[in-house]
Short mmCIF file of C-alpha atoms in Angstrom, two decimals:
data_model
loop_
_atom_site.label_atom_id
_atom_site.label_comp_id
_atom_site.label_asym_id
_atom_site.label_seq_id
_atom_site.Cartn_x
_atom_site.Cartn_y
_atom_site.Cartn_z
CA UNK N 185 -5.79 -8.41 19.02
CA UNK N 186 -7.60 -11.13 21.35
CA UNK N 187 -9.28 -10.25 24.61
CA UNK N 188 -6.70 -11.77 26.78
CA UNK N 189 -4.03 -10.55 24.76
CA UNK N 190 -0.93 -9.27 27.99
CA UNK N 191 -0.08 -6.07 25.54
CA UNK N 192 -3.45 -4.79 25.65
CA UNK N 193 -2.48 -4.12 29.87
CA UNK N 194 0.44 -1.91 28.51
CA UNK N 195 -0.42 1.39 29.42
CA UNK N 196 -1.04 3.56 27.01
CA UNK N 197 1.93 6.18 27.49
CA UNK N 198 4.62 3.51 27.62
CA UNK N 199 3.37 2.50 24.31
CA UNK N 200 3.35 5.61 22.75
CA UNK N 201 6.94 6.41 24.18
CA UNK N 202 8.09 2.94 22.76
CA UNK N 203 6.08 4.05 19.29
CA UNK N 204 7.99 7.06 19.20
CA UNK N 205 11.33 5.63 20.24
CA UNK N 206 10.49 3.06 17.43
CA UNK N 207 9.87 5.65 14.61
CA UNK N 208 12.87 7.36 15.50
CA UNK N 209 14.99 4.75 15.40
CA UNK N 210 13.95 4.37 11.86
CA UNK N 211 14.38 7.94 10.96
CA UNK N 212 18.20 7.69 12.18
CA UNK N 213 18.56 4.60 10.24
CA UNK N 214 17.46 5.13 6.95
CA UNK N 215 20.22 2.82 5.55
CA UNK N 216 17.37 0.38 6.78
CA UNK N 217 15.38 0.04 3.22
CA UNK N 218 11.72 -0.01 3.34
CA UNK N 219 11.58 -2.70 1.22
CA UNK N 220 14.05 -4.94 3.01
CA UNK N 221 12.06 -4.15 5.90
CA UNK N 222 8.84 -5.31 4.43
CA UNK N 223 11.27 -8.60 3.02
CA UNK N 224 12.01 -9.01 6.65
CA UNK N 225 9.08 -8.09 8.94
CA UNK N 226 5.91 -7.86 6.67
CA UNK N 227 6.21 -4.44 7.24
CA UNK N 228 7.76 -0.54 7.21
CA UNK N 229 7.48 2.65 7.63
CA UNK N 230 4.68 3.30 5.18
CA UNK N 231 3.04 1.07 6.70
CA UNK N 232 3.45 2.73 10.56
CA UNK N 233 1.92 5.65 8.51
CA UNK N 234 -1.11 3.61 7.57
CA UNK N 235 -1.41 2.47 11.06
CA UNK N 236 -1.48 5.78 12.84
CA UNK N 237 -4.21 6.89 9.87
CA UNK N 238 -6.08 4.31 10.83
CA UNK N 239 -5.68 4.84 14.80
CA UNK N 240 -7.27 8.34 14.28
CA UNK N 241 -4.71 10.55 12.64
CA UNK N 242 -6.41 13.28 11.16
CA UNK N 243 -3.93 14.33 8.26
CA UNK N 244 -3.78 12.21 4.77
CA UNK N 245 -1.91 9.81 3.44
CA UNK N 246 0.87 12.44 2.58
CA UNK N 247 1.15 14.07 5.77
CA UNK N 248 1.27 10.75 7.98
CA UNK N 249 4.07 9.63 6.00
CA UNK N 250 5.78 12.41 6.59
CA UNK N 251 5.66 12.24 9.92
CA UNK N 252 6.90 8.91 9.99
CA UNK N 253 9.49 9.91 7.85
CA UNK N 254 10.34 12.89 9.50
CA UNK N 255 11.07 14.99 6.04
CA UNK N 256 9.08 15.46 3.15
CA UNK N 257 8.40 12.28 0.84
CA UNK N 258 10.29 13.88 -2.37
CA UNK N 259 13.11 14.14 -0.01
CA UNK N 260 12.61 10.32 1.61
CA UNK N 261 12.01 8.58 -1.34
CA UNK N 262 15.51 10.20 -2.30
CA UNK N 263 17.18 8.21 0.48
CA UNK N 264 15.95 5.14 -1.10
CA UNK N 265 17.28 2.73 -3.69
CA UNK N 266 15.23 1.00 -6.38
CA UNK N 267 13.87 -2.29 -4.90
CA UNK N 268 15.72 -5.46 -7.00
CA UNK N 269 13.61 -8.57 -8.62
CA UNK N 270 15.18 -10.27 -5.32
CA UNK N 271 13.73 -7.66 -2.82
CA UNK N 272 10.17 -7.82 -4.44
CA UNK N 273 10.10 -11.45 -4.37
CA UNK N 274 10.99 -11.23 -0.48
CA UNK N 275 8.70 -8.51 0.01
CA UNK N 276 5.73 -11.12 -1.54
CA UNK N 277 6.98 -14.07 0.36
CA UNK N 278 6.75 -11.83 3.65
CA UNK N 279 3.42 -10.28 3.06
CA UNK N 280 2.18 -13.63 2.87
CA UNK N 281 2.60 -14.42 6.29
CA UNK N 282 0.76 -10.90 7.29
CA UNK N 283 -2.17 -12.78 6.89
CA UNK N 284 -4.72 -12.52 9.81
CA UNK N 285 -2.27 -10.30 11.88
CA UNK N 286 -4.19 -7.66 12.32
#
């Protein structure tokens, strides 16, 4: 974030509403893997969890997963398939470029 960054003028409710339409959207589509997500964009939805954690959320690791999630993790990590030598490798190549995004 920089000082004359235009998405720090976004008020705060239409962010939230666009967070929340955001999260959502990756509830519905949970065909979207987290890992090709993080091969893609450097980032997913435990990662959203991290993020709100470290906004302020007051609940743990578990618990702000789950809310990302919107169902317990035992039950997420059942909608998930195991991540292929290919998808790590993307994953590592992605999270490269996260550096000094934050």
């Amino acid at each position: 974030m920089t000082a004359d960054d235009p998405l720090d003028t976004l008020d705060d409710a239409q962010a939230a509403a666009a967070f929340r339409r955001l999260v959502r959207h990756l509830r519905h589509r949970s065909d979207a893997q987290n890992i090709d997500l993080m091969g893609l964009s450097g980032f997913c939805r435990n990662c959203l969890a991290d993020w709100i954690r470290e906004a302020g959320y007051p609940g743990d690791k578990t618990a702000a997963r789950e809310l990302i999630h919107g169902m317990p993790a035992a039950e997420w990590k059942q909608t998930q398939t195991d991540a292929t030598p290919e998808q790590l490798a993307r994953m590592e190549e992605s999270l490269k470029r996260n550096a000094g995004s934050h």
